Short mmCIF file of C-alpha atoms in Angstrom, two decimals:
data_model
loop_
_atom_site.label_atom_id
_atom_site.label_comp_id
_atom_site.label_asym_id
_atom_site.label_seq_id
_atom_site.Cartn_x
_atom_site.Cartn_y
_atom_site.Cartn_z
CA MET A 1 119.48 60.97 42.23
CA MET A 2 123.04 62.26 42.73
CA HIS A 3 126.02 60.52 41.09
CA SER A 4 129.53 61.28 42.45
CA VAL A 5 128.70 64.94 42.92
CA PRO A 6 130.56 66.86 45.65
CA LYS A 7 128.79 68.68 48.46
CA THR A 8 130.42 72.05 47.75
CA MET A 9 131.62 73.87 44.66
CA ALA A 10 133.38 76.99 43.43
CA ALA A 11 131.12 79.86 42.36
CA VAL A 12 131.04 83.63 42.01
CA LEU A 13 128.42 85.16 44.31
CA LEU A 14 126.87 88.56 43.69
CA SER A 15 126.48 89.90 47.23
CA GLY A 16 124.69 93.17 46.41
CA HIS A 17 124.52 96.11 44.03
CA GLY A 18 127.80 97.94 43.52
CA GLY A 19 131.33 97.52 42.18
CA LEU A 20 133.49 94.50 41.50
CA ASP A 21 133.91 94.05 45.26
CA LYS A 22 130.32 92.75 45.28
CA LEU A 23 131.46 89.70 43.29
CA VAL A 24 132.82 87.14 45.74
CA TYR A 25 134.63 84.00 44.59
CA SER A 26 134.08 81.10 46.98
CA ARG A 27 134.96 77.42 46.92
CA GLU A 28 132.50 76.59 49.71
CA VAL A 29 129.15 77.11 47.97
CA PRO A 30 126.69 74.20 48.42
CA VAL A 31 126.07 72.24 45.25
CA PRO A 32 122.36 72.57 44.37
CA VAL A 33 120.16 69.48 44.47
CA PRO A 34 117.82 69.13 41.47
CA ALA A 35 114.17 69.34 42.46
CA ALA A 36 111.39 67.42 40.76
CA GLY A 37 111.45 68.12 37.04
CA GLU A 38 114.99 69.50 37.18
CA VAL A 39 118.46 68.41 36.11
CA LEU A 40 121.86 69.16 37.59
CA ILE A 41 124.59 70.06 35.13
CA LYS A 42 128.34 70.19 35.63
CA VAL A 43 129.12 73.56 34.04
CA THR A 44 131.85 73.58 31.40
CA ALA A 45 131.51 77.14 30.06
CA CYS A 46 129.44 80.28 30.62
CA GLY A 47 129.40 83.40 28.44
CA MET A 48 129.50 86.93 29.88
CA ASN A 49 126.89 89.61 29.10
CA ASN A 50 126.20 93.30 29.65
CA THR A 51 123.21 92.34 31.77
CA ASP A 52 125.57 90.82 34.35
CA VAL A 53 127.28 94.18 34.77
CA TRP A 54 124.14 96.31 34.78
CA VAL A 55 122.36 94.09 37.32
CA ARG A 56 125.43 94.20 39.56
CA GLU A 57 125.47 97.99 39.30
CA GLY A 58 121.69 98.25 39.73
CA ALA A 59 121.76 100.38 36.59
CA TYR A 60 118.23 99.86 35.28
CA GLY A 61 116.51 102.75 37.04
CA THR A 62 112.76 102.94 37.51
CA GLU A 63 109.95 104.43 35.49
CA ASP A 64 109.82 107.30 37.98
CA ASP A 65 113.59 107.79 38.42
CA PRO A 66 116.01 106.76 35.64
CA SER A 67 118.98 107.16 38.00
CA ALA A 68 117.59 104.98 40.79
CA VAL A 69 119.46 101.82 41.78
CA SER A 70 117.23 99.08 40.47
CA THR A 71 117.45 95.67 38.95
CA TRP A 72 116.36 94.19 35.66
CA ARG A 73 112.63 93.55 36.09
CA ARG A 74 110.37 96.59 35.95
CA HIS A 75 107.53 94.83 37.77
CA GLY A 76 108.13 92.40 40.61
CA ASN A 77 111.80 92.11 41.55
CA THR A 78 113.03 88.51 41.85
CA LEU A 79 116.70 89.23 42.57
CA THR A 80 117.91 88.20 46.01
CA PHE A 81 121.45 88.11 47.37
CA PRO A 82 123.66 86.24 47.25
CA ARG A 83 122.97 85.31 43.63
CA ILE A 84 125.05 83.32 41.15
CA GLN A 85 124.83 85.13 37.82
CA GLY A 86 125.58 83.69 34.37
CA THR A 87 123.14 83.01 31.55
CA ASP A 88 124.99 81.48 28.59
CA THR A 89 125.63 78.13 30.21
CA VAL A 90 126.83 74.87 28.65
CA GLY A 91 127.44 71.70 30.61
CA HIS A 92 126.80 67.99 31.07
CA ILE A 93 123.88 66.51 32.99
CA VAL A 94 125.20 64.62 36.02
CA ALA A 95 122.00 64.10 38.03
CA VAL A 96 118.24 64.39 37.64
CA GLY A 97 115.33 65.12 39.94
CA ASP A 98 112.13 63.13 40.31
CA GLY A 99 110.15 62.74 37.10
CA VAL A 100 113.14 63.21 34.78
CA ASP A 101 114.43 60.32 32.66
CA LYS A 102 117.73 59.08 34.12
CA GLY A 103 118.79 58.37 30.56
CA ARG A 104 119.46 62.09 30.23
CA ILE A 105 122.50 61.78 32.50
CA GLY A 106 125.59 62.37 30.36
CA GLU A 107 123.93 64.67 27.81
CA ARG A 108 125.80 67.80 26.79
CA VAL A 109 123.30 70.66 26.87
CA MET A 110 122.96 74.35 26.12
CA VAL A 111 120.76 76.12 28.65
CA ASP A 112 117.76 78.18 27.58
CA PHE A 113 118.19 80.66 30.43
CA SER A 114 114.71 82.19 30.19
CA ILE A 115 112.19 81.77 33.00
CA TYR A 116 109.03 82.26 30.97
CA ASN A 117 106.40 82.15 33.75
CA ARG A 118 103.75 81.58 31.07
CA ASP A 119 102.72 78.81 28.70
CA ASP A 120 102.51 81.04 25.62
CA ASP A 121 105.14 83.13 23.78
CA SER A 122 104.36 86.34 25.65
CA LEU A 123 107.37 87.89 27.39
CA ALA A 124 105.29 90.12 29.66
CA ASP A 125 106.45 88.26 32.80
CA ILE A 126 109.87 87.08 31.61
CA ASP A 127 112.73 86.44 34.03
CA TYR A 128 116.04 84.66 33.68
CA MET A 129 118.50 82.27 35.33
CA GLY A 130 121.20 84.34 36.94
CA HIS A 131 118.55 86.75 38.23
CA GLY A 132 115.37 84.99 39.38
CA ARG A 133 117.38 81.86 40.25
CA ASP A 134 121.05 80.90 40.18
CA GLY A 135 122.95 80.76 36.91
CA GLY A 136 126.16 79.35 35.49
CA TYR A 137 129.12 81.17 37.08
CA ALA A 138 129.71 78.05 39.12
CA GLU A 139 130.86 74.46 38.82
CA TYR A 140 127.29 73.12 39.01
CA MET A 141 123.85 74.48 38.18
CA ALA A 142 120.32 73.13 38.69
CA LEU A 143 117.60 74.05 36.19
CA PRO A 144 114.29 72.82 34.78
CA ALA A 145 114.85 69.82 32.51
CA GLU A 146 112.87 71.47 29.72
CA ASN A 147 115.45 74.29 29.59
CA ALA A 148 118.38 71.90 28.99
CA HIS A 149 118.75 71.35 25.23
CA VAL A 150 120.97 68.98 23.32
CA VAL A 151 122.35 70.73 20.23
CA ALA A 152 123.55 68.64 17.30
CA THR A 153 126.88 70.38 16.67
CA ASP A 154 130.59 69.67 16.77
CA LEU A 155 131.32 73.06 18.34
CA THR A 156 133.30 73.05 21.58
CA ASP A 157 131.64 73.86 24.89
CA VAL A 158 133.29 77.29 24.93
CA GLU A 159 132.07 78.04 21.41
CA LEU A 160 128.54 76.91 22.22
CA ALA A 161 128.51 79.17 25.27
CA THR A 162 128.82 82.27 23.08
CA PHE A 163 125.33 81.99 21.60
CA CYS A 164 122.38 81.93 23.90
CA CYS A 165 121.80 85.33 25.48
CA ALA A 166 123.30 87.51 22.76
CA TYR A 167 121.87 85.62 19.80
CA LEU A 168 118.49 85.05 21.43
CA THR A 169 118.25 88.76 22.20
CA GLY A 170 119.26 89.64 18.65
CA GLU A 171 116.83 87.19 17.09
CA ARG A 172 113.98 88.61 19.15
CA MET A 173 114.87 92.14 18.05
CA LEU A 174 114.81 91.15 14.39
CA GLU A 175 111.61 89.17 14.85
CA ARG A 176 109.84 92.12 16.49
CA ALA A 177 111.03 94.41 13.70
CA ARG A 178 109.95 91.84 11.08
CA LEU A 179 113.27 92.03 9.24
CA ALA A 180 112.76 90.35 5.87
CA ALA A 181 115.03 89.04 3.14
CA GLY A 182 116.49 91.81 1.02
CA GLU A 183 115.98 94.52 3.64
CA ARG A 184 118.84 96.58 5.11
CA VAL A 185 119.39 96.71 8.85
CA LEU A 186 121.73 99.18 10.51
CA VAL A 187 123.37 97.68 13.62
CA THR A 188 124.88 99.86 16.34
CA GLY A 189 127.39 98.43 18.81
CA ALA A 190 128.09 95.86 16.13
CA SER A 191 131.30 94.45 17.62
CA GLY A 192 129.66 93.43 20.90
CA GLY A 193 127.96 90.14 21.68
CA VAL A 194 124.45 91.10 20.57
CA GLY A 195 125.61 93.36 17.72
CA SER A 196 127.84 90.72 16.15
CA ALA A 197 125.03 88.20 16.59
CA ILE A 198 122.57 90.46 14.75
CA ILE A 199 124.91 90.74 11.77
CA GLN A 200 124.94 86.95 11.41
CA LEU A 201 121.24 86.54 12.18
CA ALA A 202 120.36 89.14 9.55
CA ARG A 203 122.35 87.17 6.98
CA ALA A 204 120.56 84.00 8.06
CA ARG A 205 117.29 85.76 7.13
CA GLY A 206 118.66 86.91 3.77
CA ALA A 207 118.81 90.53 4.94
CA ILE A 208 121.69 93.00 4.48
CA PRO A 209 123.45 94.19 7.69
CA ILE A 210 125.31 97.50 7.90
CA ALA A 211 127.56 97.79 10.97
CA ILE A 212 128.48 100.75 13.14
CA ALA A 213 131.60 99.87 15.11
CA GLY A 214 134.59 101.44 16.80
CA PRO A 215 137.90 102.14 15.07
CA GLY A 216 140.00 99.09 14.36
CA LYS A 217 137.06 96.68 14.25
CA GLU A 218 136.03 97.23 10.62
CA ALA A 219 137.72 94.13 9.20
CA ALA A 220 136.19 91.89 11.86
CA MET A 221 132.71 93.21 11.02
CA LEU A 222 133.16 92.50 7.33
CA ASP A 223 134.47 89.03 8.15
CA ILE A 224 131.31 88.04 10.04
CA GLY A 225 128.98 89.28 7.33
CA ALA A 226 128.51 93.05 7.39
CA GLU A 227 127.86 94.48 3.94
CA ALA A 228 129.54 97.73 4.95
CA VAL A 229 130.99 99.28 8.10
CA VAL A 230 130.61 102.83 9.40
CA THR A 231 133.33 103.78 11.88
CA ARG A 232 131.78 105.27 15.00
CA GLY A 233 132.68 108.87 15.82
CA ARG A 234 134.04 109.86 12.43
CA GLY A 235 132.03 112.65 10.87
CA ASP A 236 128.29 113.02 10.41
CA LEU A 237 126.56 109.68 10.99
CA PHE A 238 123.70 110.31 8.55
CA GLU A 239 126.12 111.15 5.75
CA ALA A 240 128.44 108.26 6.57
CA VAL A 241 125.63 105.70 6.48
CA ASN A 242 124.17 107.18 3.32
CA GLU A 243 127.58 106.92 1.65
CA ALA A 244 128.08 103.34 2.86
CA VAL A 245 124.77 102.17 1.37
CA ARG A 246 125.04 104.45 -1.69
CA GLY A 247 121.75 106.12 -0.96
CA ALA A 248 119.76 102.90 -0.50
CA PRO A 249 117.07 102.97 2.21
CA ILE A 250 117.59 101.66 5.75
CA ASP A 251 114.55 99.56 6.61
CA VAL A 252 115.42 98.64 10.21
CA VAL A 253 117.71 100.04 12.88
CA ALA A 254 118.80 97.53 15.54
CA ASP A 255 120.15 99.78 18.28
CA LEU A 256 122.19 98.70 21.30
CA VAL A 257 123.76 102.09 21.99
CA GLY A 258 121.11 104.78 22.45
CA GLY A 259 122.39 108.01 23.95
CA PRO A 260 123.22 110.87 21.55
CA LEU A 261 122.90 108.59 18.50
CA PHE A 262 119.16 108.11 18.95
CA ASN A 263 117.83 111.02 16.90
CA ASP A 264 120.34 110.42 14.11
CA LEU A 265 119.19 106.81 13.89
CA LEU A 266 115.56 107.88 13.45
CA LYS A 267 116.70 110.37 10.84
CA ILE A 268 118.49 107.59 8.97
CA LEU A 269 115.43 105.31 8.88
CA ARG A 270 113.29 105.38 5.74
CA PRO A 271 109.62 106.38 6.04
CA GLU A 272 107.70 103.49 7.63
CA GLY A 273 110.99 102.14 8.93
CA ARG A 274 111.28 100.14 12.15
CA TYR A 275 113.52 100.85 15.13
CA THR A 276 114.24 98.10 17.67
CA THR A 277 116.37 98.27 20.80
CA ALA A 278 117.56 95.95 23.56
CA GLY A 279 120.25 98.08 25.14
CA ALA A 280 121.58 101.56 25.76
CA ILE A 281 125.30 101.39 26.48
CA ALA A 282 125.81 105.09 25.60
CA GLY A 283 122.90 106.28 27.74
CA PRO A 284 119.33 105.13 28.43
CA VAL A 285 117.69 108.56 28.51
CA VAL A 286 117.31 110.07 25.03
CA GLN A 287 115.57 112.98 23.35
CA LEU A 288 112.76 112.12 20.95
CA ASP A 289 111.17 114.55 18.53
CA LEU A 290 107.73 113.01 18.20
CA ARG A 291 107.30 114.79 14.87
CA THR A 292 110.03 112.63 13.37
CA MET A 293 108.25 109.54 14.64
CA TYR A 294 104.76 110.37 13.39
CA LEU A 295 105.59 112.25 10.18
CA LYS A 296 107.80 109.37 9.02
CA GLN A 297 105.28 106.74 10.21
CA LEU A 298 107.99 104.99 12.23
CA GLU A 299 107.64 101.96 14.49
CA LEU A 300 109.61 101.80 17.74
CA HIS A 301 110.08 98.43 19.45
CA GLY A 302 111.54 97.58 22.84
CA SER A 303 112.86 94.05 23.12
CA SER A 304 114.49 91.80 25.69
CA GLN A 305 115.50 88.13 25.69
CA GLY A 306 113.42 85.90 23.43
CA SER A 307 110.57 83.44 23.22
CA ARG A 308 110.64 79.64 23.05
CA ALA A 309 110.09 79.93 19.29
CA ASP A 310 113.06 82.30 19.00
CA PHE A 311 115.21 79.81 20.92
CA ARG A 312 114.18 76.96 18.60
CA ARG A 313 115.22 79.03 15.57
CA LEU A 314 118.54 79.79 17.23
CA VAL A 315 119.24 76.09 17.77
CA ARG A 316 118.35 75.41 14.15
CA TYR A 317 120.72 78.13 12.93
CA ILE A 318 123.53 76.58 15.02
CA GLU A 319 122.85 73.07 13.76
CA GLU A 320 122.63 74.28 10.14
CA LYS A 321 125.87 76.28 10.60
CA LYS A 322 124.19 79.53 9.54
CA ILE A 323 125.82 81.34 12.46
CA ARG A 324 129.24 80.87 14.00
CA PRO A 325 130.75 81.50 17.42
CA LEU A 326 132.90 84.53 18.15
CA VAL A 327 135.11 83.89 21.17
CA GLY A 328 136.77 87.10 22.34
CA GLY A 329 138.57 85.50 25.29
CA VAL A 330 138.43 82.67 27.86
CA TYR A 331 138.96 83.12 31.61
CA PRO A 332 139.03 80.74 34.60
CA LEU A 333 136.24 81.24 37.12
CA SER A 334 138.77 82.18 39.81
CA GLU A 335 139.80 85.21 37.69
CA PHE A 336 136.27 86.51 37.33
CA HIS A 337 137.17 90.07 38.36
CA ARG A 338 139.75 90.25 35.56
CA ALA A 339 137.24 88.82 33.10
CA GLN A 340 134.61 91.40 33.99
CA THR A 341 137.13 94.25 33.93
CA ASP A 342 138.22 93.23 30.43
CA PHE A 343 134.59 92.81 29.43
CA MET A 344 133.74 96.35 30.49
CA ALA A 345 136.72 97.71 28.52
CA LYS A 346 135.15 96.32 25.30
CA ASN A 347 138.50 95.74 23.56
CA PHE A 348 137.33 92.55 21.88
CA VAL A 349 134.84 91.24 19.32
CA GLY A 350 132.15 88.70 20.22
CA LYS A 351 131.89 87.11 23.67
CA LEU A 352 134.09 86.48 26.67
CA VAL A 353 133.62 83.04 28.22
CA VAL A 354 134.29 81.87 31.79
CA VAL A 355 135.23 78.24 32.49
CA PRO A 356 135.67 76.32 35.79
CA ASP A 357 139.26 76.12 37.04
#
């Protein structure tokens, strides 16, 4: 049942693969009506992610052609245009569909953006809101009631909107790599949303994070929990990491960069070390010397999003204040092009957040 909800809303529509011109701001988008089992939220904040950019650009390639224009899912595309992107959504429930308790109206919720498509914790058929269905770059968003979670925290809506995608992705990476208390994890792209999340999530596990970050971001990395920081692009990476950890072994590499760093990262790993990746901002196609992999008994893990269990741990970390938000900037929805331009420039630490005008 709808309660004082307008017929139309402002939203940013992705009209196709391409440049920023494919993102169209409109104030005449129909407000979605919650179906059975769904809720309608009035969006108050939505965090920005690399996936938004790469899906817009069609930058995921295919298994046959890495340079092909393709979207996020390798098997069974669910992206149709126009699409409202936006995963890290926070808002207040203003209406519910059939079968949902009307008492939920008024709840402030953080959205678990994953479309699991299965009843277990397998991610083999995972999809997400903002891709397979509309997301949060809008004034209103409809979603399954089970994906709308109340979080017991005094954080603001903007702060809460920094967590979900980046931290869920990071938690899944560490879970797949079985990062344990006392182990050292080397984090590439550490100043970005996922990288800065991994530093905090590693500390929450009792592990020791070592950050690789760009010049000028060293102090920020130490402030959020890095044990040491290696400045990217200064000298030999293997030697720099070895010096930073004083010869101690690196148990896990959590890589979000890829590209030319890849072989150095495998070189840095101790024998029987574990490599985990959920991104490749410096290049997705890398050279791998299989001898390094098998002679060092290495494990290589690909990871994306997270499971329901990962999400529950994330909520617990927030409620227990084991992780904290990192807001790199806040932008009105009507200035979405400026927000995404600044996002792609990467001159910030943490997450950029978009809010309704």
